[in-house]
Coordinates of C-alpha atoms in Angstrom, one line a residue:
X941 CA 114.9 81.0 89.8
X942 CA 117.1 83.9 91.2
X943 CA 120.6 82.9 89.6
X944 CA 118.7 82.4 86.1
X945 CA 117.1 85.9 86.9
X946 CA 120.3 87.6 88.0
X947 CA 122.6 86.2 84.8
X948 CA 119.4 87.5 82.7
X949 CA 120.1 90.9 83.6
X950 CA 123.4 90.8 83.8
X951 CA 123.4 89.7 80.4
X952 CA 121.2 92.3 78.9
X953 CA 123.2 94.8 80.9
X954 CA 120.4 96.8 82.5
X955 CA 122.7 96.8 85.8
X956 CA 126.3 96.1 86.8
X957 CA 125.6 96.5 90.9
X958 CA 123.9 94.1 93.1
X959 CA 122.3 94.2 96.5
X960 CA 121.4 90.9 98.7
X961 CA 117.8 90.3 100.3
X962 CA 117.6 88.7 103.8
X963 CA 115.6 85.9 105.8
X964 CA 114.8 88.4 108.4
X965 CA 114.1 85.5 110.9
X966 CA 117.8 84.2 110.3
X967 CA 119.3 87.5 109.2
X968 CA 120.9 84.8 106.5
X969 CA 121.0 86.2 102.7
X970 CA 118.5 84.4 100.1
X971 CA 118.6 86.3 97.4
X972 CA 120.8 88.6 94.9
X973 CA 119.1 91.4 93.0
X974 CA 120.6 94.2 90.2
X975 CA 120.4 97.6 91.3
X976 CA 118.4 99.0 88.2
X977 CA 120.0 102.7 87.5
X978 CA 118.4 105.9 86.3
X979 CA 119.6 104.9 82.9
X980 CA 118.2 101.6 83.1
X981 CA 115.0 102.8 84.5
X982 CA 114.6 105.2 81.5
X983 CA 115.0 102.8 79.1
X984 CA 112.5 100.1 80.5
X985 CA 110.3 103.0 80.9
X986 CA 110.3 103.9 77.2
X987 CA 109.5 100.1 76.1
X988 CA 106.3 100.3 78.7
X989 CA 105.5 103.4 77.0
X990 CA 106.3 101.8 73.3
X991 CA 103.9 98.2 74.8
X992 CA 101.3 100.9 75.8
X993 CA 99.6 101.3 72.6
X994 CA 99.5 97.7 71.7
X995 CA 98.3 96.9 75.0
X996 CA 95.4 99.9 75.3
X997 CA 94.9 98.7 71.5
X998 CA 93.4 95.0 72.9
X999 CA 90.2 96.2 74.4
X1000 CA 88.8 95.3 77.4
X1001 CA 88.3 91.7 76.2
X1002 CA 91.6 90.8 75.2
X1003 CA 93.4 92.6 78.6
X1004 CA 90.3 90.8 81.0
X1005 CA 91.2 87.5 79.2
X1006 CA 95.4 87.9 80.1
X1007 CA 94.5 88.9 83.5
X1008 CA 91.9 86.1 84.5
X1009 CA 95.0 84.0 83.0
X1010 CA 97.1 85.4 85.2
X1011 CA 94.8 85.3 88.6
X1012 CA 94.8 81.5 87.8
X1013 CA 98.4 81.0 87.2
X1014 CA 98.5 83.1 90.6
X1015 CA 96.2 81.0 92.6
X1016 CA 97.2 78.0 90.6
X1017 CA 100.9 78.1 92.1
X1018 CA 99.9 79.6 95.5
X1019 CA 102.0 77.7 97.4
X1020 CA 105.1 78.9 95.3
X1021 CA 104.4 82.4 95.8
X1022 CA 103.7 82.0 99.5
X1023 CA 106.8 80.1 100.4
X1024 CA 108.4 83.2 99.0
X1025 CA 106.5 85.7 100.6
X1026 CA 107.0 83.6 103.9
X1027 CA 110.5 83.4 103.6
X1028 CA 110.8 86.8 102.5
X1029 CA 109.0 88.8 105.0
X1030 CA 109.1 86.2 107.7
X1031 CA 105.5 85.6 108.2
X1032 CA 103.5 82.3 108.5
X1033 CA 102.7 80.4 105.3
X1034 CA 98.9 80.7 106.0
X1035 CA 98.5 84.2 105.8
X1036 CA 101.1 84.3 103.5
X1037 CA 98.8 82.1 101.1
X1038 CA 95.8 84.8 102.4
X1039 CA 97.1 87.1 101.3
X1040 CA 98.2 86.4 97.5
X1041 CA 94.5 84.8 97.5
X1042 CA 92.9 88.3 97.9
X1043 CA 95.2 89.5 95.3
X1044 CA 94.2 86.9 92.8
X1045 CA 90.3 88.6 93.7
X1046 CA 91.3 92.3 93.5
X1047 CA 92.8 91.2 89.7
X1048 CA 89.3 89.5 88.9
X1049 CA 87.3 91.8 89.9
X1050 CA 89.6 94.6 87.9
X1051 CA 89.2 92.9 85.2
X1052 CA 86.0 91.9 85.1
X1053 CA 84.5 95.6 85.8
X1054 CA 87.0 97.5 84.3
X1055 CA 84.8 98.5 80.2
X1056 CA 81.8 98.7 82.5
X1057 CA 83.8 101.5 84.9
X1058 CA 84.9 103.5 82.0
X1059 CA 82.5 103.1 79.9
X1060 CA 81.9 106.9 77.8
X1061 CA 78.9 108.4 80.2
X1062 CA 76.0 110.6 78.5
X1063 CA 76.2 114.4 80.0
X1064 CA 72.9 116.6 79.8
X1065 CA 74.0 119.6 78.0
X1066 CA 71.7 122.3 79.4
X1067 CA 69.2 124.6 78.3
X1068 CA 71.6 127.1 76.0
X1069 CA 73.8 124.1 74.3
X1070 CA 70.4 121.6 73.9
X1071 CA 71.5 121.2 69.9
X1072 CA 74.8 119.7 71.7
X1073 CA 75.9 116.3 72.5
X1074 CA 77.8 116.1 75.4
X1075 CA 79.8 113.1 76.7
X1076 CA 83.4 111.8 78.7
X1077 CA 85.5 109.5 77.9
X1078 CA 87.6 107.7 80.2
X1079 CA 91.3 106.6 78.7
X1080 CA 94.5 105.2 80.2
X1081 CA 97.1 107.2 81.2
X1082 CA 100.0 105.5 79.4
X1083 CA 102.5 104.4 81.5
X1084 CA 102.1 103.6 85.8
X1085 CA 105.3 103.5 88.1
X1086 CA 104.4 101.9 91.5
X1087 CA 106.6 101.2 94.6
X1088 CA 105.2 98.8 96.8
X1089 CA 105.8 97.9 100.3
X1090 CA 107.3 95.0 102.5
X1091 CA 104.8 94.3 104.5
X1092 CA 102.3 92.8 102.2
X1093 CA 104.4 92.4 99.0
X1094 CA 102.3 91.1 96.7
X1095 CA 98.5 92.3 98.1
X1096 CA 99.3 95.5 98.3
X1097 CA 100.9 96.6 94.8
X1098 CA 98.5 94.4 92.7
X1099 CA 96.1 96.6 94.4
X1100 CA 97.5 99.2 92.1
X1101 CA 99.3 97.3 89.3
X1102 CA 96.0 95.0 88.4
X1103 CA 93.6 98.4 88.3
X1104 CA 96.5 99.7 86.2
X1105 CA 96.3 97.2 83.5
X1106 CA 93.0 96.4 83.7
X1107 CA 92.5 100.4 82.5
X1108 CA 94.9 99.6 79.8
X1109 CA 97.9 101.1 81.0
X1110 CA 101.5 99.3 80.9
X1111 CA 103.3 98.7 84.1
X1112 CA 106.9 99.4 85.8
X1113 CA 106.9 97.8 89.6
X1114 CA 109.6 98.8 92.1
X1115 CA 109.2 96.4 95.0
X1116 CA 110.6 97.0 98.1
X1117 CA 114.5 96.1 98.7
X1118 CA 113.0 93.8 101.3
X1119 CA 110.9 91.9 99.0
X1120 CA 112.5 92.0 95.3
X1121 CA 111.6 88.3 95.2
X1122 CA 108.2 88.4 95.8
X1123 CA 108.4 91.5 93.0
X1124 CA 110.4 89.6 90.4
X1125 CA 108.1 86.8 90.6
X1126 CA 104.9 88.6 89.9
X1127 CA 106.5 90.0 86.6
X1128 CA 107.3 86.5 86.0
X1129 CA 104.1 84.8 86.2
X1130 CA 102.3 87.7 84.1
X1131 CA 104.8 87.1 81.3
X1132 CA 104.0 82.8 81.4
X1133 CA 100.8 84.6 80.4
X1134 CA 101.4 87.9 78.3
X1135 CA 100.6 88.3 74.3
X1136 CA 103.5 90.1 74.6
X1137 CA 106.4 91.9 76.5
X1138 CA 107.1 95.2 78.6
X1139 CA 103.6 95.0 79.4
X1140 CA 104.3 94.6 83.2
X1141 CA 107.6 95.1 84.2
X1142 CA 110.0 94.9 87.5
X1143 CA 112.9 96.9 88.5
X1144 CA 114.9 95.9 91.8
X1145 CA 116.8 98.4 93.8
X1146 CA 117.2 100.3 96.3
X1147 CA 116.3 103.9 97.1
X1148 CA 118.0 105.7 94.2
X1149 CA 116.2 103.0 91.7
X1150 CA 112.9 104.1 93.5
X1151 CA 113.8 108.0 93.4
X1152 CA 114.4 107.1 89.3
X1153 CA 111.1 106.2 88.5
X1154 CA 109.8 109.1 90.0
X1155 CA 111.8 110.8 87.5
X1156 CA 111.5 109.2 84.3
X1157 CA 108.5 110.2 83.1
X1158 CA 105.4 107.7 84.2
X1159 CA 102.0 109.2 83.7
X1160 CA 101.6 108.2 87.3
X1161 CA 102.9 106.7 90.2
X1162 CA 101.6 104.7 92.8
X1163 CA 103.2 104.6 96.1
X1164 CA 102.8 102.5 99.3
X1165 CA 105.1 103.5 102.4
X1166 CA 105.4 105.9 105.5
X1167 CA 104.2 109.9 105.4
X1168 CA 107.6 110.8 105.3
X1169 CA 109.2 108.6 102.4
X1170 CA 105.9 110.0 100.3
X1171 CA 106.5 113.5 101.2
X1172 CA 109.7 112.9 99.1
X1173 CA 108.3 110.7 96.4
X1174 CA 105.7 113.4 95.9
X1175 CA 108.4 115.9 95.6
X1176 CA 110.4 114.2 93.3
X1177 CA 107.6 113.5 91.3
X1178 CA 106.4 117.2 91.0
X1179 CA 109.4 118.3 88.9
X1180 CA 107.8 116.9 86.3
X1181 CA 104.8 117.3 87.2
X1182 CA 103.5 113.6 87.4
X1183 CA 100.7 113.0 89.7
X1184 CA 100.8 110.2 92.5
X1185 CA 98.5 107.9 94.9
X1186 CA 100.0 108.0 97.8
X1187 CA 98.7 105.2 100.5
X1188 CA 100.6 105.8 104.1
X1189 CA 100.9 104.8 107.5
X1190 CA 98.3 105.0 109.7
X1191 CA 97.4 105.0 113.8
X1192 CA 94.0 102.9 113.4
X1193 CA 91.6 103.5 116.4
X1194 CA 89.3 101.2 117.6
X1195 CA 85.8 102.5 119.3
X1196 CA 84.3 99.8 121.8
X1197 CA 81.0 100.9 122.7
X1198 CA 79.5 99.1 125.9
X1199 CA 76.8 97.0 123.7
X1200 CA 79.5 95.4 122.0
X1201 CA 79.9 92.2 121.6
X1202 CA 83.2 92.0 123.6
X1203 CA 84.3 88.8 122.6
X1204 CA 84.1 89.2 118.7
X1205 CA 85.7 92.7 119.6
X1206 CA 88.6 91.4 121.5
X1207 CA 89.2 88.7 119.1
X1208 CA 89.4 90.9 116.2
X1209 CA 91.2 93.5 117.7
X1210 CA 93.9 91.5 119.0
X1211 CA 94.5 90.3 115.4
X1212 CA 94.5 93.2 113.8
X1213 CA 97.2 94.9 116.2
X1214 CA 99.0 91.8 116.6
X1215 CA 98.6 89.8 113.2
X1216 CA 101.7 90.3 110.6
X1217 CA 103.6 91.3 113.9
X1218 CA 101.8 94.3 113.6
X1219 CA 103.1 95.5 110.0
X1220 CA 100.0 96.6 109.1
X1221 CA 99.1 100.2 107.9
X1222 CA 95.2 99.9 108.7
X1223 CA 96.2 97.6 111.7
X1224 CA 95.0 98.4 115.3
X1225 CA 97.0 100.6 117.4
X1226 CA 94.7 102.6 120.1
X1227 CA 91.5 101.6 121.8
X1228 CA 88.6 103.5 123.0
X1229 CA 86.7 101.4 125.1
X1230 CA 83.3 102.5 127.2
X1231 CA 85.0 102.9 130.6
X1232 CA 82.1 100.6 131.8
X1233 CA 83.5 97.2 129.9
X1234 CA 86.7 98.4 129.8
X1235 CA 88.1 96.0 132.5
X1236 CA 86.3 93.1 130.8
X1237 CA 88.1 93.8 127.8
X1238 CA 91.5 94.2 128.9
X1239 CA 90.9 90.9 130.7
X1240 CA 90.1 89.0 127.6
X1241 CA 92.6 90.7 125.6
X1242 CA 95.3 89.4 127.9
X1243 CA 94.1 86.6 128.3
X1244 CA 94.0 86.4 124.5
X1245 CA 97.5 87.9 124.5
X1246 CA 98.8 84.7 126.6
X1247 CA 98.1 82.3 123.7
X1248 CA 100.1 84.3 120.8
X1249 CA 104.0 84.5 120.4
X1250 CA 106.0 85.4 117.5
X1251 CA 108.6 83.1 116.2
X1252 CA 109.7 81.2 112.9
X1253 CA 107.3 80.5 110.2
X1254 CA 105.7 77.1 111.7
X1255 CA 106.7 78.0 115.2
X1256 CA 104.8 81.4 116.0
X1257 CA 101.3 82.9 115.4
X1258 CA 103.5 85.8 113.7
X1259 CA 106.9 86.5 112.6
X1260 CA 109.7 88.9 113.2
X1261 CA 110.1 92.6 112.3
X1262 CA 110.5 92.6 108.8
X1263 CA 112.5 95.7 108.7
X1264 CA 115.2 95.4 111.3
X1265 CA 115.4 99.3 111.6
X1266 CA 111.5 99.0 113.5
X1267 CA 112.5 97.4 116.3
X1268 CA 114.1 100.7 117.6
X1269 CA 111.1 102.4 116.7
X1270 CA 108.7 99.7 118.6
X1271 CA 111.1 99.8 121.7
X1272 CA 111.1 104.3 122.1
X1273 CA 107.3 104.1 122.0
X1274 CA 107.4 101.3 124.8
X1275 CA 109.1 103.1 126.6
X1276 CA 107.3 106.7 126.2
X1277 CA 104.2 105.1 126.6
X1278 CA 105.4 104.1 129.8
X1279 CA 107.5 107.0 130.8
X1280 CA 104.2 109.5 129.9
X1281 CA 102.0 107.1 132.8
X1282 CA 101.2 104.4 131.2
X1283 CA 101.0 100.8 132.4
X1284 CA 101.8 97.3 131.2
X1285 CA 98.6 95.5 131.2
X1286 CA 100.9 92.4 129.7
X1287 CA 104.5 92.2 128.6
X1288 CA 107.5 94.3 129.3
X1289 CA 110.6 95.8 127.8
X1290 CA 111.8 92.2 127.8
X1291 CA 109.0 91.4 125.4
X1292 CA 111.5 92.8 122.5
X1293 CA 113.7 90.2 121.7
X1294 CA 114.9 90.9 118.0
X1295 CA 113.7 90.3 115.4
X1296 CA 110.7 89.1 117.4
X1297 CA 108.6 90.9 119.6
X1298 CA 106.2 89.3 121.8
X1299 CA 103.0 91.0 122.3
X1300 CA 102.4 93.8 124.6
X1301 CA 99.1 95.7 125.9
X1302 CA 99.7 99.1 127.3
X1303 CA 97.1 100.6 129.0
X1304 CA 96.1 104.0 130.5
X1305 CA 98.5 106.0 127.9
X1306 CA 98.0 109.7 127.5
X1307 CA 96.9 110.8 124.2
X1308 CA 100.4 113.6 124.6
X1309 CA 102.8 110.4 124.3
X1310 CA 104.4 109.6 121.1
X1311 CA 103.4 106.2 121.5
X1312 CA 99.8 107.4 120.6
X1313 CA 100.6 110.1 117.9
X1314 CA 103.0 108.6 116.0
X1315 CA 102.4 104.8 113.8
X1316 CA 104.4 101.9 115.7
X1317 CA 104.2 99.3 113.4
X1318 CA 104.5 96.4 115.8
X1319 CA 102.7 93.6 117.7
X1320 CA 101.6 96.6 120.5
X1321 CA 97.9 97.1 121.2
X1322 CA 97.4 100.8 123.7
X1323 CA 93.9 100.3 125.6
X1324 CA 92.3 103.7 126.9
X1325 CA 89.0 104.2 128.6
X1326 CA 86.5 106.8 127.5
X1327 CA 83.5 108.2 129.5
X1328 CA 81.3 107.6 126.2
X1329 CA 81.3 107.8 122.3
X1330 CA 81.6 111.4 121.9
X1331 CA 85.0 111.0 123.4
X1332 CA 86.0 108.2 122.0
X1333 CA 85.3 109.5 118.2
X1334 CA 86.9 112.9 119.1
X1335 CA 90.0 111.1 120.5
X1336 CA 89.7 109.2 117.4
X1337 CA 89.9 111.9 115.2
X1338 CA 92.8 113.6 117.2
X1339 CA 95.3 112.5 114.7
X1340 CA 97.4 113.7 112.2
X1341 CA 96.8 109.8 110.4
X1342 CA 93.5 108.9 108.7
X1343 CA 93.4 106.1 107.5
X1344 CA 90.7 102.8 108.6
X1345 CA 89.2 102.7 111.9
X1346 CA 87.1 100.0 113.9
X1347 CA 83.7 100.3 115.6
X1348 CA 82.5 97.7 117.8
X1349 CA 78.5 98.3 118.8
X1350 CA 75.8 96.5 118.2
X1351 CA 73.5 99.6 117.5
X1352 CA 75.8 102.7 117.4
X1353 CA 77.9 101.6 114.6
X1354 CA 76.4 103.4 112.0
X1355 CA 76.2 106.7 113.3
X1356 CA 79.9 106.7 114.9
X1357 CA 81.1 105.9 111.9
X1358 CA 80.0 109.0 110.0
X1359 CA 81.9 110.9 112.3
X1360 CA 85.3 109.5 112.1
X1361 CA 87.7 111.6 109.9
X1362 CA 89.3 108.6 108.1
X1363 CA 89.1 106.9 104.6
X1364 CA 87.6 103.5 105.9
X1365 CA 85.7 101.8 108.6
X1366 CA 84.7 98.5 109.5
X1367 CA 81.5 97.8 111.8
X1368 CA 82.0 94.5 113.9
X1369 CA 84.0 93.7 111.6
X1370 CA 88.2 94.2 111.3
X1371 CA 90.7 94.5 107.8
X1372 CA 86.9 93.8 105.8
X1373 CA 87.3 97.2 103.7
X1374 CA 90.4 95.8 102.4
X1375 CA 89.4 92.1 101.5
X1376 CA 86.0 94.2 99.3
X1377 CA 87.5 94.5 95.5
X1378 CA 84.0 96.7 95.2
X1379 CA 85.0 99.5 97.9
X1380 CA 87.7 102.1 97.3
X1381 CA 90.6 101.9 99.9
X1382 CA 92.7 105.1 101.2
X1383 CA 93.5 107.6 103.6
X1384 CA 93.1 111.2 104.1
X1385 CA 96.0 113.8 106.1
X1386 CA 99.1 112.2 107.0
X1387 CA 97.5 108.3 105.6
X1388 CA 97.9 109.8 102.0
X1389 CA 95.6 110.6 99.3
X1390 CA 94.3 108.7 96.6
X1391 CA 92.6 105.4 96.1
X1392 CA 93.3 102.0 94.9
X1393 CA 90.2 99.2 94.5
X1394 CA 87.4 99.7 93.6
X1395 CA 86.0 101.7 90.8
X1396 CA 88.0 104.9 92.2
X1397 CA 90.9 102.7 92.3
X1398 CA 90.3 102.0 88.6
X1399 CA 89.5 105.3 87.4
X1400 CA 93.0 107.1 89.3
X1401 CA 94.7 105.2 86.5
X1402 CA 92.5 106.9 83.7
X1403 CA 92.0 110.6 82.5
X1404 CA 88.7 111.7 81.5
X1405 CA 88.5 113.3 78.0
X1406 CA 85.2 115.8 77.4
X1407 CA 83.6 115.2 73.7
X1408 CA 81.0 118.0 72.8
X1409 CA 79.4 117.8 69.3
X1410 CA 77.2 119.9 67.6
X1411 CA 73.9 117.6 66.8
X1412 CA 72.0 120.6 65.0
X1413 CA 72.5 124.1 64.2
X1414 CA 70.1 127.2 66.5
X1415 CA 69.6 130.8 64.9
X1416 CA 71.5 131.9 68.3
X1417 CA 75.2 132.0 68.0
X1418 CA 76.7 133.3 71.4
X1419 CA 80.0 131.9 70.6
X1420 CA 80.7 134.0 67.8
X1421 CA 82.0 138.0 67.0
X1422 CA 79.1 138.0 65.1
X1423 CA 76.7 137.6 67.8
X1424 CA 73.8 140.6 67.8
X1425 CA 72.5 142.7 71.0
X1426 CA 69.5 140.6 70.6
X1427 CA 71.3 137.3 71.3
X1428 CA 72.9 138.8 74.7
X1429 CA 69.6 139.6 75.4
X1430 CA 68.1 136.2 75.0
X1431 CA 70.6 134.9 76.9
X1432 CA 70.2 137.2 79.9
X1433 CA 66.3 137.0 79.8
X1434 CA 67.2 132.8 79.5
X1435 CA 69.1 133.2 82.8
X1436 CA 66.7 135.2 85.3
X1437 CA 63.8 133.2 84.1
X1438 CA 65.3 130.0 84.8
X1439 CA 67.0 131.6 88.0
X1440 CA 70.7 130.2 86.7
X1441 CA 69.8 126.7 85.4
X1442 CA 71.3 126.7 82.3
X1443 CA 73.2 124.1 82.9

């Protein structure tokens, strides 16, 4: 698959330099790649753009009918796309296989709502413009760039690339230089598929083919990464004024309240801090927990804690650090958390043995240490006790990150989740927000802005287009130099006797 790939491109001469990507359990190269150029970039650009017509030209029918085709052909060669993933990222099969399978349902749900989500909508015109006939229309932006992520390289940019489509836009995909496999092959299996080409498109690089298509001209871009990278993306994308989504890290609380049920709490919580070796944006990184179960928990968590340990694919529950950069980043806040008065409740230092890191619970960490501020990205769970759920939520909210949250009570839920300054939360429940095609998903502060899924998801990758027409003609003509002192009067006498409501 790759040599044929690479001689392709070579051949059509859309890049002359090459970067390798990596087993990051073996550090071993499996995979050459073209660096696209600005050049190149412009040019596949212009044929999504020159694609966009005919594609926005089949309807909602005829796109629903290539994307269903291609959620199959998806789901049909899962264990394909998995082995890559796997191999790619270094995480187990299984959740490898989860993953591409929620995919496949964020495509068929995109496609199978999208005429419904934009269809025109009916406004009221008001009392003065009653002869009119007032409506939106929803339309696809043209042409949508969108740089995905490592961690989960193929869930995470269909989130944006299937909405995309399914509005009838065409589509340029960056993956990340850690997973241009996974990337290549998405394009791939929507062409087995397409009516025709340029429709959905990949371009491998690194960051300067990323920085291009922020620069050549997409109607929109859709980026998934850290606050910092999208501070960057969202300035290179302002000189021309194209607008982005941008979904970023996070520092996901949890909130145990003491009616929880502590072992569905400890079970999910564990997972979601420790699953994907932590990797996870809207993963689990602090704990609230009612001081008056929060030795219970901690007791179950580490005793949950002795039964998981990274390794291989096959071998461990998770898999290495992806991005062999983190593990100096996992390592500092270990260390500050420990430094600032925290305690090991189980591991050590010794628990990061690159590229793997074993799990670690900290407990007792004050909410000053960096290791509580900033997003760790690792297989490291930070357990702190609160006096009661007015602490915990303000805690919570203490962040410059907003992104999901967790809420463990069995009749509290509700209300502390309306308080939590964040773009998600699941009740009893962990990662569910993300796995609902239905909801929106997306942060506010430093987690980004934007949304992907959902009907918002759908409609970020549309423009809405006001059509007001004149049904019959009035005597009164307001909008006209030949409006009489008698019209301005009507309207004013209109206005105090309906107290404003004109519209």
């Amino acid at each position: 698959l790759y040599p044929t790939r690479l001689v392709h491109m070579a051949t059509t001469s859309r890049s002359t330099k090459a970067f390798n990507s990596y087993n990051p359990t073996t550090g071993e190269p499996i995979g050459t790649y073209p660096i696209h150029s600005a050049k190149s970039v412009a040019e596949i650009v212009g044929h999504a753009r020159h694609a966009s017509t005919a594609w926005a030209a089949l309807g909602f029918s005829g796109r629903k009918k290539v994307l269903l085709a291609w959620s199959n052909y998806i789901i049909n060669n899962v264990d394909q796309i998995a082995a890559l993933v796997s191999l790619e990222t270094g995480k187990p099969v299984s959740d490898a296989k989860l993953e591409a399978s929620m995919a496949v349902s964020h495509i068929g749900w995109a496609a199978r709502h999208a005429e419904d989500i934009m269809r025109t909508s009916y406004r009221a015109p008001g009392a003065l413009m009653a002869n009119m006939s007032a409506t939106v229309e929803r339309s696809p932006l043209g042409v949508v760039g969108v740089i995905g992520p490592w961690n989960y390289p193929i869930f995470t940019p269909v989130g944006s690339i299937a909405y995309a489509l399914a509005a009838g836009n065409t589509v340029v995909f960056k993956p990340s230089e850690y997973a241009p496999g996974v990337g290549v092959w998405l394009e791939e299996s929507f062409n087995s598929v397409a009516p025709f080409a340029d429709i959905f498109t990949t371009i491998t690089g690194l960051a300067d083919t990323g920085n291009a298509l922020c620069l050549s001209g997409v109607d929109k871009l859709s980026f998934t990464g850290s606050t910092r990278t999208a501070k960057l993306v969202a300035a290179a994308c302002a000189i021309n004024l194209t607008p982005i989504v941008a979904e970023c890290g996070g520092k996901d609380p949890v909130i145990v309240a003491v009616d929880a049920n502590l072992d569905r709490a400890v079970d999910a919580t564990m997972w979601s801090a420790m699953a994907n070796a932590g990797q996870s944006c809207i993963g689990a990184e602090r704990v609230y927990v009612d001081e008056r179960v929060a030795d219970l928990f901690i007791a179950k968590a580490v005793a949950l804690a002795e039964n998981i340990h990274a390794g291989a694919p096959g071998d461990g529950n998770y898999g290495p650090a992806t991005m062999p950069s983190q593990i100096s980043v996992i390592s500092s806040h270990i260390k500050a958390a420990i430094k600032d008065g925290g305690q090991f409740a189980y591991g050590s230092l010794k628990s990061v043995q690159a590229p793997f890191v074993q799990p670690v619970i900290l407990v007792d960490v004050p909410e000053s240490s960096a290791a509580v501020r900033e997003e760790t990205f690792g297989p490291i769970i930070i357990i702190n006790r609160v006096a009661n759920m007015q602490e915990a939520i303000v805690l919570s909210n203490a962040s410059s990150y907003g992104l999901g949250a967790n809420v463990w009570s069995k009749r509290q839920g509700k209300k502390i989740a309306s308080q939590l300054h964040c773009g998600m939360v699941a009740i009893n429940s962990t990662f569910s927000f993300a796995a609902v095609p239905s909801v929106p998903f997306g942060g506010v502060k430093d987690s980004g802005y934007g949304r992907v899924h959902g009907p918002e998801g759908l409609l970020e990758y549309t423009y809405p287009r006001t059509v007001v027409r004149t049904r019959f003609n009035i005597p009164l003509n307001f909008l006209s130099f030949k409006r009489r002192a008698k019209d301005d009067k009507l309207v004013v006498k209109a206005t105090k006797l309906l107290k404003g409501r004109l519209g």
